[in-house]
Coordinates of N, CA, C and O in Angstrom, one line a residue:
M1 N 10.3 9.0 7.3 CA 11.6 8.3 7.6 C 12.6 8.8 6.5 O 12.3 8.6 5.3
K2 N 13.7 9.3 6.9 CA 14.7 9.8 6.0 C 15.5 8.6 5.4 O 15.7 7.6 6.1
S3 N 15.9 8.6 4.1 CA 16.6 7.5 3.6 C 18.0 7.5 4.2 O 18.6 8.5 4.6
S4 N 18.7 6.3 4.2 CA 20.0 6.2 4.7 C 20.8 5.4 3.7 O 21.1 5.9 2.6
V5 N 21.2 4.2 4.0 CA 22.0 3.4 3.2 C 21.1 2.5 2.3 O 20.1 2.0 2.8
N6 N 21.5 2.3 1.1 CA 20.7 1.4 0.2 C 20.8 0.0 0.8 O 21.9 -0.4 1.2
P7 N 19.7 -0.6 0.9 CA 19.7 -2.0 1.6 C 20.4 -3.0 0.7 O 20.6 -2.8 -0.5
P8 N 20.7 -4.2 1.3 CA 21.3 -5.3 0.6 C 20.6 -5.7 -0.7 O 19.3 -5.7 -0.7
G9 N 21.3 -5.9 -1.8 CA 20.7 -6.4 -3.0 C 20.0 -5.3 -3.8 O 19.4 -5.6 -4.9
Q10 N 20.1 -4.0 -3.4 CA 19.4 -3.0 -4.2 C 20.4 -2.0 -4.8 O 21.5 -1.9 -4.2
R11 N 20.1 -1.4 -5.9 CA 20.9 -0.3 -6.5 C 20.1 0.9 -6.7 O 18.9 0.8 -7.2
P12 N 20.6 2.1 -6.5 CA 19.8 3.3 -6.7 C 19.6 3.6 -8.1 O 20.4 3.2 -9.0
R13 N 18.4 4.2 -8.4 CA 18.0 4.7 -9.7 C 17.8 6.2 -9.7 O 17.5 6.7 -8.7
K14 N 18.0 6.8 -10.9 CA 17.8 8.2 -11.0 C 16.4 8.6 -11.3 O 15.9 9.8 -11.1
S15 N 15.6 7.7 -11.9 CA 14.2 8.0 -12.3 C 13.3 7.0 -11.7 O 13.7 5.9 -11.4
F16 N 12.0 7.4 -11.5 CA 11.0 6.6 -10.8 C 10.0 6.2 -11.8 O 9.0 6.8 -12.1
P17 N 10.2 5.0 -12.5 CA 9.3 4.6 -13.5 C 8.0 4.0 -13.0 O 7.9 3.6 -11.8
R18 N 7.0 3.9 -13.8 CA 5.8 3.1 -13.5 C 6.3 1.7 -13.8 O 6.9 1.4 -14.8
F19 N 6.0 0.9 -12.8 CA 6.5 -0.5 -13.0 C 5.4 -1.4 -12.4 O 4.7 -1.1 -11.5
G20 N 5.3 -2.6 -12.9 CA 4.4 -3.6 -12.3 C 4.4 -4.8 -13.2 O 4.9 -4.8 -14.3
L21 N 3.7 -5.9 -12.8 CA 3.5 -7.0 -13.6 C 2.7 -6.6 -14.9 O 1.9 -5.8 -14.9
S22 N 3.1 -7.3 -16.0 CA 2.6 -6.9 -17.3 C 1.0 -6.8 -17.3 O 0.5 -6.0 -18.0
Q23 N 0.4 -7.7 -16.6 CA -1.1 -7.7 -16.7 C -1.7 -6.5 -15.9 O -2.9 -6.2 -16.1
Y24 N -0.9 -5.8 -15.2 CA -1.4 -4.6 -14.5 C -0.8 -3.3 -15.0 O -1.3 -2.2 -14.8
A25 N 0.4 -3.4 -15.6 CA 1.2 -2.2 -15.9 C 0.5 -1.2 -16.8 O 0.7 0.0 -16.8
N26 N -0.4 -1.7 -17.7 CA -1.1 -0.9 -18.6 C -2.5 -0.7 -18.3 O -3.3 -0.2 -19.2
R27 N -2.9 -1.1 -17.1 CA -4.3 -0.8 -16.7 C -4.3 0.5 -15.9 O -3.5 0.7 -15.1
F28 N -5.3 1.3 -16.1 CA -5.4 2.5 -15.4 C -6.7 2.7 -14.7 O -7.7 2.1 -15.2
P29 N -6.8 3.5 -13.7 CA -8.1 3.6 -12.9 C -9.2 4.3 -13.7 O -8.9 5.1 -14.6
H30 N -10.4 4.1 -13.3 CA -11.5 4.7 -13.9 C -11.8 6.1 -13.3 O -12.5 6.9 -13.9
T31 N -11.3 6.4 -12.1 CA -11.5 7.7 -11.6 C -10.2 8.1 -10.8 O -9.7 7.3 -10.1
T32 N -9.8 9.3 -11.0 CA -8.6 9.8 -10.3 C -8.9 11.1 -9.6 O -8.0 11.7 -9.0
D33 N -10.1 11.7 -9.7 CA -10.3 13.0 -9.1 C -11.0 12.9 -7.7 O -11.2 13.9 -7.0
T34 N -11.4 11.7 -7.3 CA -12.1 11.5 -6.1 C -11.5 10.4 -5.3 O -11.2 9.3 -5.8
I35 N -11.2 10.6 -4.0 CA -10.7 9.5 -3.1 C -12.0 8.9 -2.5 O -12.7 9.5 -1.8
R36 N -12.2 7.6 -2.9 CA -13.3 6.8 -2.4 C -12.8 5.4 -2.1 O -12.3 4.8 -3.0
I37 N -12.8 5.0 -0.9 CA -12.3 3.7 -0.4 C -13.4 2.9 0.1 O -14.1 3.3 1.1
Q38 N -13.7 1.8 -0.5 CA -14.7 0.8 0.0 C -14.0 0.0 1.1 O -12.9 -0.5 0.9
I39 N -14.7 -0.2 2.2 CA -14.2 -1.0 3.4 C -15.1 -2.2 3.5 O -16.3 -2.1 3.5
S40 N -14.4 -3.4 3.7 CA -15.2 -4.6 4.0 C -14.3 -5.6 4.7 O -13.2 -5.3 5.2
G41 N -14.7 -6.9 4.7 CA -14.0 -7.9 5.4 C -14.8 -8.4 6.7 O -16.0 -8.6 6.6
D42 N -14.1 -8.5 7.8 CA -14.8 -8.9 9.0 C -15.4 -7.7 9.8 O -15.2 -7.6 11.0
L43 N -16.0 -6.8 9.1 CA -16.8 -5.7 9.6 C -17.8 -5.3 8.6 O -17.8 -5.7 7.5
E44 N -18.8 -4.5 9.0 CA -19.9 -4.1 8.1 C -19.3 -3.3 7.0 O -18.5 -2.4 7.2
E45 N -19.7 -3.5 5.8 CA -19.2 -2.8 4.6 C -19.7 -1.4 4.6 O -20.8 -1.1 4.9
F46 N -18.7 -0.5 4.3 CA -19.1 0.9 4.1 C -18.1 1.6 3.2 O -17.1 1.0 2.8
T47 N -18.3 2.9 2.9 CA -17.4 3.6 2.0 C -16.9 4.9 2.7 O -17.7 5.5 3.3
I48 N -15.6 5.1 2.5 CA -15.0 6.3 3.0 C -14.8 7.3 1.9 O -14.1 7.0 0.9
E49 N -15.3 8.5 2.1 CA -15.0 9.6 1.1 C -14.6 10.9 1.9 O -13.5 11.2 2.1
K50 N -15.6 11.6 2.3 CA -15.4 12.9 3.0 C -14.7 12.7 4.4 O -13.9 13.5 4.8
D51 N -14.9 11.6 5.0 CA -14.2 11.3 6.3 C -12.7 11.3 6.1 O -11.9 11.7 7.0
F52 N -12.2 10.8 5.0 CA -10.8 10.8 4.7 C -10.2 12.2 4.7 O -9.1 12.4 5.2
Q53 N -10.9 13.2 4.1 CA -10.4 14.5 4.1 C -10.3 15.2 5.4 O -9.6 16.2 5.6
S54 N -11.0 14.6 6.4 CA -10.9 15.2 7.8 C -9.7 14.8 8.6 O -9.4 15.3 9.6
L55 N -9.0 13.8 8.1 CA -7.9 13.2 8.8 C -6.6 14.1 8.7 O -6.5 14.8 7.7
P56 N -5.7 14.1 9.7 CA -4.5 15.0 9.6 C -3.6 14.5 8.4 O -3.4 13.3 8.2
I57 N -3.1 15.5 7.8 CA -2.1 15.3 6.7 C -0.7 15.2 7.2 O -0.3 16.1 8.0
S58 N 0.1 14.3 6.7 CA 1.5 14.1 7.2 C 2.4 14.2 5.9 O 1.9 13.9 4.8
Q59 N 3.6 14.5 6.2 CA 4.6 14.4 5.1 C 5.8 13.5 5.6 O 6.1 13.5 6.8
Q60 N 6.4 12.9 4.6 CA 7.6 12.1 5.0 C 8.5 12.0 3.7 O 8.1 12.1 2.6
T61 N 9.8 11.8 4.0 CA 10.8 11.5 3.0 C 11.2 10.0 3.2 O 11.6 9.7 4.3
S62 N 11.0 9.2 2.2 CA 11.3 7.8 2.4 C 11.7 7.2 1.0 O 11.5 7.8 0.0
D63 N 12.2 6.0 1.1 CA 12.7 5.3 -0.1 C 11.7 4.3 -0.6 O 10.8 3.8 0.1
F64 N 11.8 4.0 -1.9 CA 11.0 3.0 -2.6 C 11.9 1.9 -3.1 O 12.8 2.2 -3.9
H65 N 11.7 0.6 -2.7 CA 12.6 -0.4 -3.1 C 11.8 -1.5 -3.9 O 11.0 -2.2 -3.4
C66 N 12.1 -1.5 -5.2 CA 11.5 -2.5 -6.1 C 12.1 -3.9 -5.8 O 13.3 -4.0 -5.6
V67 N 11.3 -4.9 -5.9 CA 11.8 -6.3 -5.6 C 12.8 -6.7 -6.7 O 13.6 -7.6 -6.5
T68 N 12.7 -6.1 -7.9 CA 13.7 -6.4 -9.0 C 15.0 -5.8 -8.8 O 15.8 -5.8 -9.7
T69 N 15.3 -5.2 -7.6 CA 16.6 -4.7 -7.1 C 16.9 -3.3 -7.4 O 18.0 -2.8 -7.0
W70 N 16.0 -2.5 -7.9 CA 16.3 -1.0 -8.0 C 15.6 -0.3 -6.8 O 14.6 -0.7 -6.3
S71 N 16.2 0.9 -6.5 CA 15.6 1.7 -5.4 C 15.6 3.1 -5.9 O 16.5 3.6 -6.5
M72 N 14.5 3.8 -5.5 CA 14.4 5.3 -5.7 C 14.5 5.9 -4.3 O 13.7 5.6 -3.4
L73 N 15.5 6.7 -4.1 CA 15.8 7.2 -2.8 C 15.2 8.6 -2.5 O 15.1 9.4 -3.5
A74 N 14.9 8.9 -1.3 CA 14.4 10.2 -0.8 C 13.2 10.8 -1.6 O 13.3 11.9 -2.0
L75 N 12.2 10.0 -1.7 CA 10.9 10.5 -2.3 C 10.1 11.2 -1.2 O 10.1 10.8 0.0
N76 N 9.5 12.3 -1.6 CA 8.7 13.1 -0.6 C 7.2 12.8 -0.8 O 6.7 13.1 -1.9
W77 N 6.6 12.2 0.2 CA 5.2 11.8 0.1 C 4.4 12.7 1.0 O 4.9 13.1 2.1
E78 N 3.1 12.8 0.7 CA 2.2 13.5 1.6 C 0.9 12.8 1.5 O 0.5 12.3 0.5
G79 N 0.3 12.6 2.7 CA -1.0 11.9 2.7 C -1.4 11.7 4.2 O -1.0 12.4 5.1
V80 N -2.2 10.6 4.4 CA -2.7 10.3 5.7 C -2.0 9.0 6.2 O -1.9 8.0 5.5
R81 N -1.4 9.1 7.4 CA -0.8 7.9 8.0 C -1.8 6.8 8.2 O -2.9 7.1 8.6
F82 N -1.4 5.6 7.8 CA -2.4 4.5 7.9 C -2.8 4.3 9.3 O -4.0 4.0 9.6
K83 N -1.9 4.5 10.3 CA -2.3 4.3 11.7 C -3.4 5.3 12.1 O -4.4 4.9 12.8
D84 N -3.4 6.6 11.6 CA -4.4 7.5 11.9 C -5.7 7.1 11.2 O -6.8 7.2 11.8
F85 N -5.6 6.7 10.0 CA -6.8 6.2 9.2 C -7.5 5.0 10.0 O -8.7 5.0 10.2
F86 N -6.6 4.0 10.4 CA -7.2 2.9 11.0 C -7.8 3.2 12.4 O -9.0 2.9 12.7
E87 N -7.1 4.0 13.2 CA -7.6 4.3 14.5 C -8.8 5.2 14.5 O -9.7 5.1 15.4
S88 N -8.9 6.1 13.6 CA -10.0 7.0 13.5 C -11.3 6.4 12.8 O -12.4 6.6 13.3
L89 N -11.1 5.8 11.7 CA -12.2 5.4 10.9 C -12.6 3.9 10.9 O -13.7 3.5 10.5
I90 N -11.6 3.0 11.2 CA -11.9 1.6 11.1 C -12.0 1.0 12.5 O -13.0 0.3 12.7
E91 N -11.1 1.2 13.3 CA -11.1 0.5 14.6 C -12.4 0.7 15.4 O -12.9 -0.3 16.0
P92 N -13.0 1.8 15.4 CA -14.3 2.0 16.1 C -15.4 1.1 15.6 O -16.4 0.8 16.3
K93 N -15.3 0.6 14.4 CA -16.3 -0.3 13.7 C -16.0 -1.8 13.8 O -16.7 -2.6 13.3
T94 N -14.9 -2.1 14.5 CA -14.5 -3.5 14.6 C -15.0 -4.2 15.9 O -15.4 -3.5 16.8
D95 N -15.0 -5.5 15.9 CA -15.4 -6.2 17.1 C -14.2 -6.5 18.0 O -13.3 -7.2 17.6
P96 N -14.2 -6.0 19.2 CA -13.0 -6.2 20.1 C -12.8 -7.7 20.4 O -11.7 -8.1 20.7
E97 N -13.9 -8.5 20.3 CA -13.7 -9.9 20.5 C -13.1 -10.7 19.3 O -12.7 -11.8 19.4
N98 N -13.0 -10.0 18.2 CA -12.5 -10.6 17.0 C -11.5 -9.6 16.3 O -11.8 -9.0 15.3
P99 N -10.4 -9.3 17.0 CA -9.5 -8.2 16.5 C -8.9 -8.4 15.1 O -8.6 -9.5 14.7
I100 N -8.8 -7.3 14.4 CA -8.2 -7.3 13.1 C -6.7 -7.5 13.1 O -6.0 -6.9 13.9
R101 N -6.3 -8.4 12.3 CA -4.8 -8.8 12.3 C -4.3 -8.7 10.8 O -3.1 -8.8 10.7
F102 N -5.1 -8.7 9.8 CA -4.7 -8.9 8.4 C -5.5 -8.0 7.5 O -6.7 -7.8 7.7
V103 N -4.8 -7.4 6.5 CA -5.4 -6.4 5.7 C -5.1 -6.7 4.2 O -4.0 -7.0 3.9
V104 N -6.2 -6.6 3.4 CA -6.0 -6.8 1.9 C -6.4 -5.5 1.2 O -7.4 -4.9 1.5
F105 N -5.5 -5.1 0.3 CA -5.7 -3.9 -0.5 C -6.0 -4.3 -1.9 O -5.4 -5.2 -2.5
K106 N -7.0 -3.6 -2.6 CA -7.3 -3.8 -4.0 C -7.3 -2.5 -4.7 O -7.8 -1.5 -4.2
G107 N -6.7 -2.5 -5.9 CA -6.6 -1.3 -6.7 C -7.6 -1.3 -7.8 O -8.1 -2.3 -8.2
Q108 N -7.8 -0.1 -8.4 CA -8.7 0.1 -9.5 C -8.2 -0.7 -10.8 O -9.0 -1.0 -11.7
D109 N -6.9 -1.0 -10.8 CA -6.4 -1.7 -11.9 C -6.5 -3.2 -11.8 O -6.0 -4.0 -12.6
G110 N -7.1 -3.7 -10.7 CA -7.3 -5.1 -10.5 C -6.2 -5.8 -9.6 O -6.3 -6.9 -9.2
Y111 N -5.1 -5.1 -9.3 CA -4.1 -5.6 -8.5 C -4.5 -5.7 -7.1 O -5.3 -4.8 -6.6
K112 N -4.0 -6.7 -6.3 CA -4.3 -6.7 -4.9 C -3.0 -7.2 -4.2 O -2.2 -8.0 -4.7
T113 N -2.9 -6.8 -2.9 CA -1.8 -7.3 -2.1 C -2.3 -7.3 -0.6 O -3.4 -6.8 -0.4
S114 N -1.5 -7.7 0.3 CA -1.9 -7.8 1.7 C -0.7 -7.6 2.6 O 0.5 -7.8 2.2
L115 N -1.0 -7.3 3.8 CA 0.0 -7.2 4.9 C -0.6 -7.4 6.2 O -1.8 -7.1 6.4
P116 N 0.2 -7.9 7.2 CA -0.3 -7.9 8.6 C -0.6 -6.5 9.1 O 0.1 -5.6 8.8
L117 N -1.7 -6.3 9.9 CA -2.0 -5.0 10.4 C -0.8 -4.5 11.2 O -0.5 -3.3 11.2
E118 N -0.1 -5.3 11.9 CA 1.1 -4.9 12.7 C 2.1 -4.1 11.9 O 2.6 -3.1 12.3
D119 N 2.3 -4.6 10.7 CA 3.3 -3.9 9.8 C 2.7 -2.5 9.3 O 3.4 -1.5 9.2
L120 N 1.4 -2.5 9.1 CA 0.8 -1.3 8.6 C 0.7 -0.2 9.6 O 0.5 1.0 9.2
L121 N 0.8 -0.5 10.9 CA 0.7 0.5 11.9 C 2.0 1.2 12.2 O 2.1 2.1 13.1
G122 N 3.0 0.9 11.4 CA 4.3 1.6 11.5 C 4.1 3.1 11.2 O 3.3 3.5 10.4
S123 N 5.0 3.9 11.8 CA 4.9 5.4 11.6 C 5.2 5.9 10.2 O 4.8 7.0 9.9
D124 N 5.7 5.1 9.3 CA 6.0 5.5 8.0 C 5.1 5.0 6.9 O 5.4 5.1 5.7
V125 N 4.0 4.3 7.3 CA 3.1 3.8 6.4 C 2.0 4.8 6.1 O 1.4 5.4 7.1
M126 N 1.7 5.1 4.9 CA 0.9 6.2 4.5 C -0.1 5.8 3.3 O 0.3 5.0 2.5
L127 N -1.3 6.5 3.3 CA -2.1 6.5 2.2 C -1.8 7.8 1.5 O -2.3 8.9 2.0
A128 N -1.0 7.8 0.5 CA -0.5 9.0 -0.1 C -1.3 9.5 -1.3 O -1.7 8.7 -2.1
H129 N -1.4 10.8 -1.4 CA -2.0 11.5 -2.6 C -1.1 12.4 -3.3 O -1.4 13.0 -4.3
T130 N 0.1 12.7 -2.7 CA 1.1 13.6 -3.3 C 2.5 13.0 -3.3 O 2.9 12.4 -2.3
L131 N 3.2 13.3 -4.4 CA 4.6 12.8 -4.5 C 5.4 14.0 -5.0 O 5.1 14.6 -6.0
N132 N 6.5 14.3 -4.2 CA 7.4 15.4 -4.5 C 6.7 16.7 -4.8 O 6.9 17.4 -5.8
G133 N 5.7 17.0 -4.0 CA 5.0 18.3 -4.1 C 3.8 18.4 -5.1 O 3.2 19.4 -5.2
E134 N 3.6 17.3 -5.9 CA 2.6 17.3 -6.9 C 1.6 16.2 -6.6 O 1.9 15.1 -6.1
A135 N 0.3 16.4 -6.9 CA -0.7 15.4 -6.8 C -0.3 14.1 -7.6 O 0.3 14.3 -8.7
L136 N -0.5 13.0 -7.0 CA -0.1 11.7 -7.7 C -0.6 11.8 -9.2 O -1.8 12.1 -9.4
D137 N 0.2 11.3 -10.1 CA -0.3 11.2 -11.5 C -0.7 9.7 -11.7 O -0.6 8.9 -10.8
I138 N -1.2 9.4 -12.8 CA -1.6 8.0 -13.2 C -0.5 7.0 -13.0 O -0.7 5.9 -12.5
A139 N 0.7 7.4 -13.5 CA 1.8 6.5 -13.4 C 2.2 6.0 -12.0 O 2.7 4.9 -11.8
H140 N 1.9 6.9 -11.0 CA 2.4 6.6 -9.7 C 1.3 6.4 -8.7 O 1.5 6.5 -7.5
G141 N 0.0 6.1 -9.2 CA -1.0 5.6 -8.3 C -2.2 6.5 -8.0 O -2.9 6.2 -7.1
A142 N -2.4 7.5 -8.8 CA -3.6 8.4 -8.6 C -4.9 7.6 -8.5 O -5.0 6.6 -9.1
P143 N -5.8 8.0 -7.6 CA -5.8 9.2 -6.8 C -5.1 9.0 -5.5 O -4.7 10.0 -4.8
I144 N -4.9 7.8 -5.0 CA -4.3 7.5 -3.7 C -3.6 6.1 -3.8 O -4.0 5.2 -4.5
R145 N -2.5 6.0 -3.1 CA -1.7 4.8 -3.1 C -1.2 4.5 -1.7 O -1.1 5.4 -0.9
L146 N -0.9 3.2 -1.5 CA -0.3 2.8 -0.2 C 1.2 3.0 -0.3 O 1.8 2.6 -1.3
V147 N 1.8 3.6 0.7 CA 3.2 3.8 0.7 C 3.7 3.1 2.0 O 3.3 3.5 3.1
T148 N 4.5 2.0 1.8 CA 5.0 1.3 3.0 C 6.5 1.0 2.7 O 6.9 0.0 2.2
P149 N 7.4 2.0 3.1 CA 8.8 2.0 2.7 C 9.6 0.8 3.2 O 10.6 0.4 2.7
Q150 N 9.2 0.1 4.3 CA 9.9 -1.0 4.8 C 9.6 -2.3 4.0 O 10.2 -3.3 4.3
H151 N 8.7 -2.2 3.0 CA 8.3 -3.4 2.3 C 8.7 -3.2 0.8 O 8.7 -2.0 0.3
Y152 N 8.9 -4.2 0.1 CA 9.2 -4.1 -1.4 C 8.0 -3.4 -2.1 O 6.9 -3.5 -1.6
G153 N 8.3 -2.9 -3.2 CA 7.3 -2.1 -4.0 C 6.0 -2.8 -4.3 O 5.0 -2.1 -4.4
Y154 N 6.0 -4.1 -4.5 CA 4.8 -4.8 -4.8 C 3.8 -4.7 -3.7 O 2.6 -5.1 -3.9
K155 N 4.2 -4.3 -2.5 CA 3.2 -4.1 -1.4 C 2.7 -2.7 -1.4 O 1.8 -2.4 -0.6
N156 N 3.2 -1.8 -2.2 CA 2.9 -0.4 -2.3 C 1.8 -0.2 -3.3 O 2.1 0.5 -4.4
L157 N 0.6 -0.7 -3.1 CA -0.4 -0.7 -4.1 C -0.8 0.7 -4.7 O -1.0 1.6 -3.9
K158 N -1.0 0.7 -6.0 CA -1.5 2.0 -6.6 C -3.0 2.0 -6.8 O -3.6 0.9 -6.8
H159 N -3.6 3.2 -7.0 CA -5.0 3.3 -7.4 C -5.9 2.6 -6.4 O -6.9 2.0 -6.8
L160 N -5.7 2.8 -5.1 CA -6.4 2.1 -4.0 C -7.9 2.4 -4.1 O -8.3 3.6 -4.2
E161 N -8.7 1.4 -4.1 CA -10.2 1.6 -4.1 C -10.9 0.7 -3.0 O -12.0 1.0 -2.7
R162 N -10.2 -0.3 -2.5 CA -10.9 -1.2 -1.5 C -9.9 -1.7 -0.5 O -8.7 -2.0 -0.9
I163 N -10.3 -1.7 0.8 CA -9.4 -2.3 1.8 C -10.3 -3.2 2.6 O -11.4 -2.9 3.0
E164 N -9.8 -4.5 2.8 CA -10.6 -5.5 3.5 C -9.8 -5.8 4.8 O -8.6 -6.1 4.7
F165 N -10.5 -5.8 5.9 CA -9.9 -6.0 7.2 C -10.4 -7.4 7.8 O -11.6 -7.6 7.8
Y166 N -9.4 -8.2 8.2 CA -9.7 -9.6 8.6 C -9.1 -9.9 9.9 O -8.0 -9.4 10.2
A167 N -9.7 -10.8 10.7 CA -9.1 -11.3 11.9 C -8.0 -12.4 11.6 O -7.1 -12.6 12.5
S168 N -8.0 -13.0 10.5 CA -7.0 -14.0 10.2 C -6.5 -13.8 8.7 O -7.2 -13.2 7.9
P169 N -5.4 -14.4 8.4 CA -4.8 -14.2 7.1 C -5.7 -14.8 6.0 O -6.4 -15.8 6.2
Q170 N -5.7 -14.2 4.8 CA -6.5 -14.6 3.7 C -5.5 -14.9 2.5 O -4.5 -14.3 2.4
K171 N -6.0 -15.8 1.7 CA -5.2 -16.1 0.5 C -5.5 -15.0 -0.6 O -6.6 -14.8 -1.0
V172 N -4.4 -14.3 -1.0 CA -4.6 -13.2 -1.9 C -4.1 -13.5 -3.3 O -4.8 -13.3 -4.3
K173 N -2.9 -14.1 -3.4 CA -2.4 -14.4 -4.7 C -2.8 -15.9 -5.1 O -2.7 -16.7 -4.2
Q174 N -3.2 -16.1 -6.3 CA -3.6 -17.4 -6.7 C -2.7 -17.9 -7.9 O -2.1 -17.1 -8.6
G175 N -2.6 -19.2 -8.0 CA -1.9 -19.8 -9.2 C -0.5 -19.4 -9.2 O 0.2 -19.3 -8.2
Y176 N 0.0 -19.2 -10.5 CA 1.4 -19.0 -10.7 C 1.9 -17.7 -10.0 O 3.1 -17.5 -9.7
L177 N 1.0 -16.7 -9.7 CA 1.5 -15.5 -9.1 C 1.8 -15.7 -7.6 O 2.5 -14.9 -7.0
S178 N 1.4 -16.8 -7.0 CA 1.6 -16.9 -5.6 C 3.0 -17.1 -5.2 O 3.4 -16.7 -4.1
F179 N 3.9 -17.6 -6.1 CA 5.3 -17.7 -5.7 C 6.0 -16.3 -5.7 O 7.1 -16.2 -5.2
M180 N 5.4 -15.3 -6.4 CA 6.0 -14.0 -6.5 C 5.6 -13.1 -5.4 O 5.7 -11.9 -5.5
D181 N 5.1 -13.7 -4.3 CA 4.6 -12.9 -3.2 C 5.3 -13.3 -1.9 O 5.8 -14.5 -1.8
H182 N 5.2 -12.5 -0.9 CA 5.7 -12.9 0.4 C 4.7 -12.3 1.4 O 4.2 -11.2 1.2
P183 N 4.4 -13.0 2.5 CA 3.4 -12.4 3.4 C 3.8 -11.0 4.0 O 2.9 -10.2 4.2
R184 N 5.1 -10.8 4.1 CA 5.5 -9.5 4.6 C 6.4 -8.7 3.6 O 6.3 -7.5 3.6
A185 N 7.3 -9.3 2.9 CA 8.1 -8.7 1.9 C 8.9 -7.5 2.5 O 9.0 -6.4 1.9
R186 N 9.5 -7.7 3.7 CA 10.3 -6.7 4.3 C 11.7 -6.6 3.6 O 12.4 -7.6 3.5
V187 N 12.0 -5.4 3.3 CA 13.3 -5.1 2.6 C 14.5 -5.5 3.4 O 15.4 -6.1 2.9
A188 N 14.5 -5.1 4.7 CA 15.6 -5.4 5.6 C 15.9 -6.9 5.7 O 17.1 -7.2 6.0
H189 N 14.9 -7.7 5.5 CA 15.1 -9.2 5.6 C 15.2 -9.8 4.2 O 15.3 -11.1 4.1
E190 N 15.2 -9.0 3.1 CA 15.3 -9.5 1.8 C 14.2 -10.6 1.5 O 14.4 -11.6 0.9
E191 N 13.0 -10.3 2.0 CA 11.8 -11.2 1.8 C 11.2 -11.0 0.4 O 10.1 -10.4 0.3
R192 N 11.9 -11.3 -0.6 CA 11.5 -11.0 -2.0 C 10.3 -11.9 -2.5 O 9.5 -11.4 -3.2
A193 N 10.3 -13.1 -2.1 CA 9.2 -14.0 -2.5 C 9.1 -15.2 -1.6 O 10.0 -15.4 -0.7
V194 N 8.1 -16.0 -1.7 CA 7.9 -17.2 -0.9 C 9.0 -18.2 -1.3 O 9.2 -18.4 -2.5
G195 N 9.5 -18.9 -0.3 CA 10.5 -20.0 -0.6 C 11.8 -19.4 -0.9 O 12.8 -19.7 -1.2

C-alpha cells in the first residue's frame, strides 16, 4: 500500500527510531538469525521454521503511525503476507466447527499485542524480515516483525516468537497497561486507546 496523506492527528518524521514502552524498549531478542515461530491457542501447538521459508515473498511500501502522533512515511517492507501465512500453515490445522477469530502475538522482548483475525487478513499485513532493502536490525524487530499499516505502531510487534490463535477474544494487557490499548487501534478511526 502506497502512502498518501498523513492521517488525522499525525505528523511526519524524518527518522524511524526504535520506540516502545520503557519496560520493553531496552530488551532485545535472544536470537536474530533464525525465524522460529511457536504456534498455539485453540489448535495443537507446533513450531514453524522451514515452512516459513517456503511461502511467497512480497514487497510493499507503507506507512508506520506511532500512537504518540508521529508517522514515518513510505517504508519499504519485504516478507510474507499474513494472509498467505495463515491460509497455508495455520488454517489447515484449525477446527472448522470452532473458527479462529482472534490472534495474540508475543515477542522475544516480552511484549504482546492482539488483533482480530479479520484485520490481519488485509492485503497489507505482513510478517516482515526486511526494511528498506536491508535485513531487519535489532532496533526494528529482527528477525521478524508484524507490519500492519492500518493500525497504530503498538500493534506492529517486534521480535515475533509466538502467535496464539483463538476462537474468541482473550485479555492481553493487564493492570495499568490495559488503558493504553485498543482492541483494533485503527489509525483511520483514531482508536489510540480504550475509552
